Amino acid sequence: MTFCEYRPGLEGIPATQSSISFVDGQNGILEYRGITIEDLAQHSTFLETSYLLIWGGLPTEEELAEFEHEIRYHRRLKYRIRDMMKCFPESGHPMDALQACAAALGLFYSRRALDNPIYIRDAVVRLLAKIPTIVAAFQLMRKGNDPIQPRDDLDYAANFLYMLTEREPDPLAARIFDICLLLHAEHTINASTFSAMVTASTLTDPYGVIASAVGTLAGPLHGGANEEVIMMLEEIGSVDNVEPYLESCLQRKSKIMGFGHRVYKVKDPRAIILQNLAEQLFEKFGRDEYYDIALALEKAVSDRLGHKGIYPNVDFFSGLVYRKLGIPTDLFTPVFAIARTAGWLAHWKEQLGENRIFRPTQIYTGARNAPYVSLEKRHSAHDESLLNFVTS
Ligand code: SDX
């Protein structure tokens, strides 16, 4: 069978079959294993939802307790990982640190027994347990401090905030952070999940799978947008500057961060919940100075670009929540990675169930049978267009 049509970005082309999550982009619906995210955000926790995504059904009380216990048990890092992190430059981006550490975990737990359910469970638990510890440790270590050991009496979200801020978090803040993790846990075959699946399809170890997904999530068109949104709001600076800023972006054809989506043509349902969570935090801890700018920008973008289906995506309001929780801006994407590890692992496991290596085809546009020109007769083949490399 040959498909000849080329679609940039593989838009609309199914690359797998999956029963993990479902998105209806016209009606703003997202379900994990058939359960709406609104229901999960109201009733579930990040770890229970991770179990649902990875193992295919909600856990019983006993199963959940065991899963939570295993994750608590594996939260600590080997001192060699911490020693390795001491050598990282403090100016380095935390996503690069996380990617390096995720890959480094494979040095310690490298036994690649992909047909052994105990190995699969072990990798799931270790990755979910250790990724938050790595992110928090990097934050403290780049400030010159020792990392804080995880606390067994705190649940997943509260423990992360504690390891990061050195203070036990307010219960509302911890619950809201847990919901944020749950909302970011999975989203069908997005770029980083696809990257995880391609890597998984070679039957490499799960630490390499997660490391490749972290690298993909980091880009500003994907998970990196949450950090860029705050930088954009900072640059806009005031409600009065929203219209001129938008106008200048549209003229330069540059993207407004936190807006637009390949699948959603309405406001992302996660953005709606995140906005609500932000407002709950503002009510208790004070309004964020950027919130009014964000609201004005949402209105201006909807007025100008709504006809193209461009509305806030998951990254637009999440940063405002994280700021209130005391999370530094360059940790927003690592926080996304903590959450999305659940989805990546679910797809890794699903991929292994019916694996075939990803190996698409291409439409070749280059020369054929070109002559080999000897060195002294060559002219520069340097491509001028590379000099005008466009990032937007
Ligand atoms: C995530 O895929 C997932 O599920 C991802 C994610 C997940 O949970 O895993 O939801 C998380 O990655 C959210 C997206 C975060 N990225 C951003 O916020 C960056 C800004 N957004 C865009 O660059 C863009 O909307 C994408 C990357 C999200 C989607 O890119 P597409 O589908 O390739 O769309 P496109 O760039 O081809 O745009 C289509 C049209 C263009 O206009 P026309 O040329 O057709 O006239 O929409 C315009 C674009 O110019 N457009 C925007 C815009 N996004 C799209 N115009 C201005 N600002 C924007 N943000």
Short mmCIF file of C-alpha atoms and ligand atoms in Angstrom, two decimals:
data_model
loop_
_atom_site.label_atom_id
_atom_site.label_comp_id
_atom_site.label_asym_id
_atom_site.label_seq_id
_atom_site.Cartn_x
_atom_site.Cartn_y
_atom_site.Cartn_z
CA MET A 1 0.00 0.00 0.00
CA THR A 2 1.48 3.43 -0.93
CA PHE A 3 0.26 6.81 0.27
CA CYS A 4 1.62 9.53 -1.98
CA GLU A 5 0.11 12.62 -0.41
CA TYR A 6 2.58 14.54 1.74
CA ARG A 7 1.09 16.47 4.66
CA PRO A 8 3.50 18.76 6.52
CA GLY A 9 3.45 17.92 10.23
CA LEU A 10 1.53 14.70 9.37
CA GLU A 11 -1.65 16.69 9.91
CA GLY A 12 -4.66 14.42 10.09
CA ILE A 13 -2.67 11.24 9.37
CA PRO A 14 -3.27 8.45 11.89
CA ALA A 15 0.07 7.09 13.10
CA THR A 16 -1.30 4.57 15.56
CA GLN A 17 -4.40 3.05 17.14
CA SER A 18 -4.80 3.84 20.83
CA SER A 19 -7.35 3.43 23.60
CA ILE A 20 -5.62 5.77 26.07
CA SER A 21 -7.25 9.15 25.41
CA PHE A 22 -9.73 10.85 23.13
CA VAL A 23 -9.95 14.44 21.91
CA ASP A 24 -12.87 16.11 20.16
CA GLY A 25 -11.31 19.35 18.99
CA GLN A 26 -14.52 20.91 17.66
CA ASN A 27 -16.42 20.50 20.90
CA GLY A 28 -13.58 20.85 23.39
CA ILE A 29 -13.76 17.34 24.84
CA LEU A 30 -10.86 15.42 26.35
CA GLU A 31 -11.28 12.00 27.92
CA TYR A 32 -8.77 9.66 29.52
CA ARG A 33 -9.85 6.04 29.01
CA GLY A 34 -13.35 7.39 28.34
CA ILE A 35 -13.61 9.55 31.49
CA THR A 36 -13.83 13.31 30.97
CA ILE A 37 -11.04 15.42 32.40
CA GLU A 38 -13.67 17.54 34.17
CA ASP A 39 -14.75 14.43 36.11
CA LEU A 40 -11.18 13.41 36.83
CA ALA A 41 -10.19 16.92 37.91
CA GLN A 42 -13.07 16.93 40.35
CA HIS A 43 -12.72 13.45 41.81
CA SER A 44 -9.34 11.94 41.04
CA THR A 45 -5.67 12.53 41.83
CA PHE A 46 -2.65 12.59 39.56
CA LEU A 47 -1.44 9.16 40.69
CA GLU A 48 -4.85 7.54 40.42
CA THR A 49 -5.18 9.05 36.92
CA SER A 50 -1.68 7.83 36.02
CA TYR A 51 -2.74 4.34 37.04
CA LEU A 52 -5.85 4.67 34.88
CA LEU A 53 -3.83 5.80 31.87
CA ILE A 54 -1.07 3.22 32.20
CA TRP A 55 -2.95 0.13 33.36
CA GLY A 56 -6.21 0.84 31.54
CA GLY A 57 -8.72 1.12 34.40
CA LEU A 58 -9.26 2.92 37.69
CA PRO A 59 -7.46 1.12 40.54
CA THR A 60 -9.22 -0.51 43.47
CA GLU A 61 -8.47 0.97 46.89
CA GLU A 62 -5.86 -1.72 47.49
CA GLU A 63 -4.23 -1.31 44.06
CA LEU A 64 -4.02 2.45 44.49
CA ALA A 65 -2.51 2.16 47.95
CA GLU A 66 0.13 -0.24 46.66
CA PHE A 67 0.95 1.97 43.65
CA GLU A 68 1.27 5.07 45.85
CA HIS A 69 3.41 3.15 48.32
CA GLU A 70 5.79 1.94 45.60
CA ILE A 71 6.15 5.45 44.24
CA ARG A 72 6.91 6.90 47.68
CA TYR A 73 9.53 4.20 48.17
CA HIS A 74 11.35 5.02 44.93
CA ARG A 75 11.39 8.83 45.15
CA ARG A 76 15.03 9.13 46.22
CA LEU A 77 17.89 9.56 43.75
CA LYS A 78 21.17 7.66 43.67
CA TYR A 79 23.96 9.89 44.97
CA ARG A 80 25.77 9.41 41.66
CA ILE A 81 22.89 11.13 39.85
CA ARG A 82 23.11 14.01 42.33
CA ASP A 83 26.90 14.15 41.84
CA MET A 84 26.40 14.26 38.09
CA MET A 85 23.95 17.15 38.53
CA LYS A 86 26.52 19.08 40.55
CA CYS A 87 28.53 19.35 37.34
CA PHE A 88 25.67 20.92 35.40
CA PRO A 89 26.04 24.66 34.78
CA GLU A 90 23.56 26.58 36.91
CA SER A 91 22.66 28.69 33.87
CA GLY A 92 21.58 25.57 31.96
CA HIS A 93 17.90 25.09 31.22
CA PRO A 94 16.17 22.67 33.63
CA MET A 95 14.66 20.78 30.67
CA ASP A 96 18.18 19.93 29.48
CA ALA A 97 19.09 18.83 33.00
CA LEU A 98 15.96 16.69 33.15
CA GLN A 99 16.60 15.10 29.78
CA ALA A 100 20.19 14.23 30.79
CA CYS A 101 19.05 12.78 34.13
CA ALA A 102 16.20 10.77 32.61
CA ALA A 103 18.70 9.17 30.23
CA ALA A 104 21.17 8.68 33.09
CA LEU A 105 18.59 6.67 35.05
CA GLY A 106 19.00 4.07 32.32
CA LEU A 107 22.61 3.58 33.47
CA PHE A 108 21.34 2.29 36.79
CA TYR A 109 18.24 0.37 35.76
CA SER A 110 19.28 -0.68 32.28
CA ARG A 111 18.11 -4.30 32.25
CA ARG A 112 15.95 -4.28 29.14
CA ALA A 113 13.39 -6.98 29.89
CA LEU A 114 10.51 -5.58 27.89
CA ASP A 115 8.59 -8.85 27.94
CA ASN A 116 8.65 -8.98 31.74
CA PRO A 117 5.68 -7.29 33.47
CA ILE A 118 7.76 -6.82 36.64
CA TYR A 119 10.35 -4.81 34.70
CA ILE A 120 7.59 -2.73 33.09
CA ARG A 121 6.01 -1.98 36.47
CA ASP A 122 9.40 -1.20 37.96
CA ALA A 123 10.25 1.29 35.20
CA VAL A 124 6.83 2.97 35.45
CA VAL A 125 7.20 3.38 39.21
CA ARG A 126 10.81 4.58 39.13
CA LEU A 127 10.18 7.16 36.42
CA LEU A 128 7.03 8.57 37.99
CA ALA A 129 8.76 8.64 41.37
CA LYS A 130 12.12 10.11 40.40
CA ILE A 131 11.33 12.73 37.74
CA PRO A 132 9.89 15.22 40.29
CA THR A 133 12.86 14.64 42.60
CA ILE A 134 15.24 15.43 39.72
CA VAL A 135 13.42 18.66 38.86
CA ALA A 136 13.35 19.84 42.48
CA ALA A 137 16.97 18.81 43.08
CA PHE A 138 18.19 20.77 40.06
CA GLN A 139 16.37 23.85 41.29
CA LEU A 140 18.07 23.73 44.72
CA MET A 141 21.46 22.69 43.41
CA ARG A 142 21.69 25.49 40.86
CA LYS A 143 21.25 27.88 43.79
CA GLY A 144 24.19 26.20 45.51
CA ASN A 145 22.10 24.23 48.01
CA ASP A 146 21.86 20.55 48.75
CA PRO A 147 18.70 18.91 47.42
CA ILE A 148 15.99 18.10 49.95
CA GLN A 149 15.07 14.49 50.55
CA PRO A 150 11.48 13.56 49.70
CA ARG A 151 9.03 13.31 52.61
CA ASP A 152 7.12 10.05 52.91
CA ASP A 153 4.22 11.66 54.79
CA LEU A 154 3.44 13.96 51.86
CA ASP A 155 1.54 12.95 48.77
CA TYR A 156 2.93 13.29 45.25
CA ALA A 157 2.06 16.94 44.57
CA ALA A 158 2.68 18.24 48.11
CA ASN A 159 6.02 16.47 48.26
CA PHE A 160 7.17 18.06 45.00
CA LEU A 161 6.25 21.56 46.19
CA TYR A 162 7.97 20.84 49.49
CA MET A 163 11.18 19.64 47.78
CA LEU A 164 11.12 22.75 45.61
CA THR A 165 10.29 25.47 48.10
CA GLU A 166 11.58 23.86 51.32
CA ARG A 167 8.18 24.55 52.89
CA GLU A 168 5.17 22.31 53.40
CA PRO A 169 2.59 23.69 50.97
CA ASP A 170 -0.85 25.02 51.79
CA PRO A 171 -3.38 22.17 51.24
CA LEU A 172 -5.35 24.13 48.61
CA ALA A 173 -2.14 24.89 46.72
CA ALA A 174 -1.10 21.22 46.82
CA ARG A 175 -4.51 20.03 45.62
CA ILE A 176 -4.54 22.56 42.80
CA PHE A 177 -1.05 21.53 41.74
CA ASP A 178 -2.14 17.88 41.73
CA ILE A 179 -5.04 18.78 39.42
CA CYS A 180 -2.60 20.63 37.13
CA LEU A 181 -0.52 17.46 36.87
CA LEU A 182 -3.61 15.40 36.12
CA LEU A 183 -4.68 17.83 33.38
CA HIS A 184 -1.26 17.64 31.69
CA ALA A 185 -0.88 13.87 32.03
CA GLU A 186 -1.96 12.80 28.57
CA HIS A 187 -3.07 14.18 25.23
CA THR A 188 -3.28 11.59 22.45
CA ILE A 189 -0.47 11.57 19.93
CA ASN A 190 1.10 14.98 20.46
CA ALA A 191 4.71 15.64 19.36
CA SER A 192 6.47 14.40 22.52
CA THR A 193 4.27 11.32 22.78
CA PHE A 194 4.92 10.53 19.14
CA SER A 195 8.62 10.94 19.84
CA ALA A 196 8.30 8.54 22.81
CA MET A 197 6.48 6.03 20.63
CA VAL A 198 9.03 6.17 17.83
CA THR A 199 11.83 5.63 20.35
CA ALA A 200 9.84 2.87 22.08
CA SER A 201 9.26 1.12 18.77
CA THR A 202 12.99 0.35 18.50
CA LEU A 203 12.64 -1.61 21.77
CA THR A 204 15.13 0.59 23.57
CA ASP A 205 14.92 1.03 27.35
CA PRO A 206 12.14 3.18 28.88
CA TYR A 207 14.60 5.75 30.27
CA GLY A 208 15.74 6.51 26.72
CA VAL A 209 12.08 6.72 25.69
CA ILE A 210 11.32 9.32 28.35
CA ALA A 211 14.55 11.24 27.64
CA SER A 212 13.63 11.59 23.98
CA ALA A 213 10.12 12.73 24.89
CA VAL A 214 11.50 15.34 27.31
CA GLY A 215 13.69 16.72 24.52
CA THR A 216 10.67 17.03 22.26
CA LEU A 217 8.43 18.62 24.88
CA ALA A 218 10.99 21.37 25.50
CA GLY A 219 10.34 23.27 22.25
CA PRO A 220 8.33 26.52 22.31
CA LEU A 221 5.76 25.18 19.86
CA HIS A 222 4.96 22.40 22.37
CA GLY A 223 5.45 22.28 26.16
CA GLY A 224 7.96 25.12 26.16
CA ALA A 225 5.12 27.53 25.37
CA ASN A 226 4.04 27.76 29.04
CA GLU A 227 7.28 29.50 29.91
CA GLU A 228 7.08 31.71 26.82
CA VAL A 229 3.56 32.83 27.76
CA ILE A 230 4.80 34.43 30.98
CA MET A 231 7.70 36.08 29.15
CA MET A 232 5.19 37.41 26.62
CA LEU A 233 2.86 38.80 29.34
CA GLU A 234 5.89 40.42 30.95
CA GLU A 235 6.88 41.97 27.62
CA ILE A 236 3.34 43.27 27.00
CA GLY A 237 3.54 44.89 30.43
CA SER A 238 0.09 46.54 30.57
CA VAL A 239 -3.48 46.07 29.36
CA ASP A 240 -3.06 49.18 27.17
CA ASN A 241 -0.24 47.54 25.29
CA VAL A 242 -2.18 44.37 24.39
CA GLU A 243 -3.60 45.65 21.09
CA PRO A 244 -0.32 47.18 19.83
CA TYR A 245 1.56 44.02 20.83
CA LEU A 246 -0.92 41.78 19.01
CA GLU A 247 -0.88 44.01 15.96
CA SER A 248 2.89 43.87 15.79
CA CYS A 249 2.89 40.05 16.15
CA LEU A 250 0.34 39.70 13.37
CA GLN A 251 2.32 42.00 11.10
CA ARG A 252 5.51 40.02 11.75
CA LYS A 253 3.52 36.77 11.37
CA SER A 254 4.89 35.60 14.71
CA LYS A 255 2.87 33.22 16.87
CA ILE A 256 1.07 34.33 20.03
CA MET A 257 2.27 31.93 22.69
CA GLY A 258 -0.35 29.82 24.44
CA PHE A 259 -2.80 30.13 21.54
CA GLY A 260 -3.77 27.77 18.75
CA HIS A 261 -3.78 24.02 18.54
CA ARG A 262 -3.54 21.38 15.84
CA VAL A 263 -6.68 19.64 17.16
CA TYR A 264 -8.71 22.16 19.20
CA LYS A 265 -10.61 24.76 17.26
CA VAL A 266 -12.27 26.05 20.45
CA LYS A 267 -10.83 26.99 23.85
CA ASP A 268 -8.86 24.00 25.16
CA PRO A 269 -10.95 22.34 27.91
CA ARG A 270 -7.81 22.15 30.06
CA ALA A 271 -7.37 25.92 29.73
CA ILE A 272 -10.89 26.42 31.06
CA ILE A 273 -10.14 24.35 34.17
CA LEU A 274 -6.69 25.90 34.63
CA GLN A 275 -8.17 29.39 34.46
CA ASN A 276 -10.63 28.38 37.15
CA LEU A 277 -7.81 26.99 39.31
CA ALA A 278 -5.86 30.22 38.85
CA GLU A 279 -8.86 32.20 40.04
CA GLN A 280 -9.21 29.98 43.13
CA LEU A 281 -5.59 30.69 43.97
CA PHE A 282 -6.00 34.43 43.35
CA GLU A 283 -8.97 34.47 45.71
CA LYS A 284 -6.91 32.98 48.52
CA PHE A 285 -3.43 34.38 47.84
CA GLY A 286 -4.03 37.54 45.78
CA ARG A 287 -4.47 38.31 42.10
CA ASP A 288 -1.53 37.90 39.73
CA GLU A 289 -0.38 41.18 38.17
CA TYR A 290 -0.44 39.58 34.71
CA TYR A 291 -3.97 38.17 34.89
CA ASP A 292 -5.70 41.27 33.51
CA ILE A 293 -3.22 41.39 30.63
CA ALA A 294 -3.93 37.70 29.94
CA LEU A 295 -7.70 38.33 29.90
CA ALA A 296 -7.33 41.29 27.56
CA LEU A 297 -5.05 39.27 25.28
CA GLU A 298 -7.49 36.37 25.18
CA LYS A 299 -10.26 38.74 24.12
CA ALA A 300 -8.12 40.50 21.52
CA VAL A 301 -6.87 37.23 20.00
CA SER A 302 -10.38 35.75 19.92
CA ASP A 303 -11.65 38.88 18.15
CA ARG A 304 -8.86 38.83 15.58
CA LEU A 305 -8.13 35.11 15.14
CA GLY A 306 -11.22 33.31 16.45
CA HIS A 307 -12.42 32.75 12.87
CA LYS A 308 -9.32 30.55 12.38
CA GLY A 309 -10.14 28.57 15.53
CA ILE A 310 -7.32 30.13 17.54
CA TYR A 311 -8.08 30.18 21.25
CA PRO A 312 -6.09 29.61 24.46
CA ASN A 313 -4.46 26.20 24.71
CA VAL A 314 -3.29 24.30 27.81
CA ASP A 315 -0.18 26.47 28.12
CA PHE A 316 -1.93 29.82 28.38
CA PHE A 317 -3.15 29.83 31.98
CA SER A 318 -0.92 27.15 33.54
CA GLY A 319 1.95 29.59 34.12
CA LEU A 320 -0.31 31.92 36.11
CA VAL A 321 -1.16 28.99 38.40
CA TYR A 322 2.48 27.95 38.76
CA ARG A 323 3.60 31.49 39.55
CA LYS A 324 1.15 31.61 42.45
CA LEU A 325 2.54 28.30 43.68
CA GLY A 326 6.05 29.80 43.78
CA ILE A 327 7.39 27.77 40.84
CA PRO A 328 10.11 29.59 38.86
CA THR A 329 9.25 30.30 35.21
CA ASP A 330 11.88 28.03 33.69
CA LEU A 331 10.50 25.10 35.68
CA PHE A 332 7.06 25.31 34.05
CA THR A 333 8.03 22.97 31.21
CA PRO A 334 9.76 20.47 33.54
CA VAL A 335 6.52 20.46 35.56
CA PHE A 336 4.67 19.66 32.34
CA ALA A 337 7.18 16.80 31.86
CA ILE A 338 6.53 15.44 35.36
CA ALA A 339 2.86 15.16 34.46
CA ARG A 340 3.25 13.95 30.90
CA THR A 341 5.56 11.13 32.02
CA ALA A 342 2.33 9.27 32.85
CA GLY A 343 1.03 9.61 29.29
CA TRP A 344 4.40 8.77 27.73
CA LEU A 345 4.59 5.62 29.84
CA ALA A 346 1.04 4.65 28.92
CA HIS A 347 1.90 4.95 25.22
CA TRP A 348 5.22 3.13 25.73
CA LYS A 349 3.35 0.23 27.30
CA GLU A 350 0.66 0.27 24.61
CA GLN A 351 3.31 0.41 21.88
CA LEU A 352 5.09 -2.64 23.29
CA GLY A 353 1.79 -4.54 23.23
CA GLU A 354 1.66 -4.51 19.44
CA ASN A 355 5.01 -3.24 18.35
CA ARG A 356 6.27 -2.58 14.89
CA ILE A 357 9.19 -0.23 14.36
CA PHE A 358 8.16 3.21 13.03
CA ARG A 359 9.67 3.64 9.63
CA PRO A 360 7.63 5.97 7.41
CA THR A 361 8.58 6.84 3.90
CA GLN A 362 9.53 10.13 2.26
CA ILE A 363 9.05 11.91 -1.02
CA TYR A 364 12.56 12.44 -2.33
CA THR A 365 13.14 15.88 -3.88
CA GLY A 366 16.91 15.84 -4.42
CA ALA A 367 19.21 15.09 -7.35
CA ARG A 368 19.86 11.60 -8.78
CA ASN A 369 23.00 10.23 -10.35
CA ALA A 370 24.93 13.43 -9.55
CA PRO A 371 28.60 13.49 -10.57
CA TYR A 372 31.33 13.46 -7.91
CA VAL A 373 33.25 16.76 -8.41
CA SER A 374 36.87 16.76 -7.35
CA LEU A 375 37.80 19.10 -4.49
CA GLU A 376 39.69 21.74 -6.54
CA LYS A 377 36.80 22.15 -9.00
CA ARG A 378 34.01 22.67 -6.46
CA HIS A 379 31.95 25.82 -5.91
CA SER A 380 30.39 26.45 -2.52
CA ALA A 381 27.09 24.67 -2.12
CA HIS A 382 26.31 26.71 0.99
CA ASP A 383 22.60 27.32 1.16
CA GLU A 384 21.92 31.06 1.54
CA SER A 385 18.51 30.33 3.01
CA LEU A 386 20.18 28.88 6.11
CA LEU A 387 21.50 32.34 6.86
CA ASN A 388 17.92 33.58 7.09
CA PHE A 389 16.89 30.83 9.46
CA VAL A 390 13.37 31.59 10.67
CA THR A 391 12.41 30.49 14.16
CA SER A 392 8.83 31.64 14.33
C1 SDX B 1 0.92 21.90 23.39
O1 SDX B 1 -0.56 18.50 20.16
C2 SDX B 1 -0.87 18.53 21.40
O2 SDX B 1 -1.76 17.88 21.86
C3 SDX B 1 0.03 19.44 22.25
C4 SDX B 1 -0.44 19.76 23.67
C5 SDX B 1 -0.35 18.54 24.57
O3 SDX B 1 -1.05 18.49 25.58
O4 SDX B 1 0.53 17.70 24.33
O5 SDX B 1 -1.77 20.24 23.68
C6 SDX B 1 0.49 20.83 24.34
O6 SDX B 1 1.93 21.74 22.75
C7 SDX B 1 0.08 23.14 23.25
C8 SDX B 1 0.58 24.10 22.14
C9 SDX B 1 1.64 25.07 22.72
N1 SDX B 1 2.21 25.92 21.68
C10 SDX B 1 1.95 27.25 21.58
O7 SDX B 1 1.19 27.82 22.33
C11 SDX B 1 2.74 27.96 20.50
C12 SDX B 1 1.80 28.83 19.69
N2 SDX B 1 0.91 28.00 18.91
C13 SDX B 1 1.25 27.64 17.61
O8 SDX B 1 2.53 27.77 17.13
C14 SDX B 1 0.39 26.61 16.91
O9 SDX B 1 -0.94 26.96 17.11
C15 SDX B 1 0.62 25.14 17.22
C16 SDX B 1 2.09 24.73 17.12
C17 SDX B 1 0.13 24.80 18.63
C18 SDX B 1 -0.18 24.28 16.21
O10 SDX B 1 0.44 24.38 14.96
P1 SDX B 1 -0.26 23.91 13.60
O11 SDX B 1 -1.38 23.00 13.83
O12 SDX B 1 0.85 23.44 12.71
O13 SDX B 1 -0.87 25.24 13.03
P2 SDX B 1 -0.18 26.32 12.11
O14 SDX B 1 1.07 26.82 12.76
O15 SDX B 1 0.01 25.71 10.73
O16 SDX B 1 -1.23 27.46 12.07
C19 SDX B 1 -2.42 27.39 11.27
C20 SDX B 1 -2.91 28.79 11.08
C21 SDX B 1 -1.84 29.70 10.48
O17 SDX B 1 -2.55 30.74 9.82
P3 SDX B 1 -2.67 30.71 8.23
O18 SDX B 1 -1.27 30.71 7.67
O19 SDX B 1 -3.41 29.45 7.88
O20 SDX B 1 -3.42 31.96 7.88
O21 SDX B 1 -3.23 29.40 12.33
C22 SDX B 1 -2.32 30.47 12.62
C23 SDX B 1 -1.14 30.26 11.66
O22 SDX B 1 -0.48 31.45 11.42
N3 SDX B 1 -1.89 30.31 14.03
C24 SDX B 1 -1.54 31.31 14.83
C25 SDX B 1 -1.24 30.72 16.06
N4 SDX B 1 -1.42 29.39 15.97
C26 SDX B 1 -1.81 29.15 14.72
N5 SDX B 1 -1.45 32.62 14.62
C27 SDX B 1 -1.02 33.37 15.66
N6 SDX B 1 -0.71 32.85 16.90
C28 SDX B 1 -0.82 31.55 17.11
N7 SDX B 1 -0.51 31.03 18.31
#
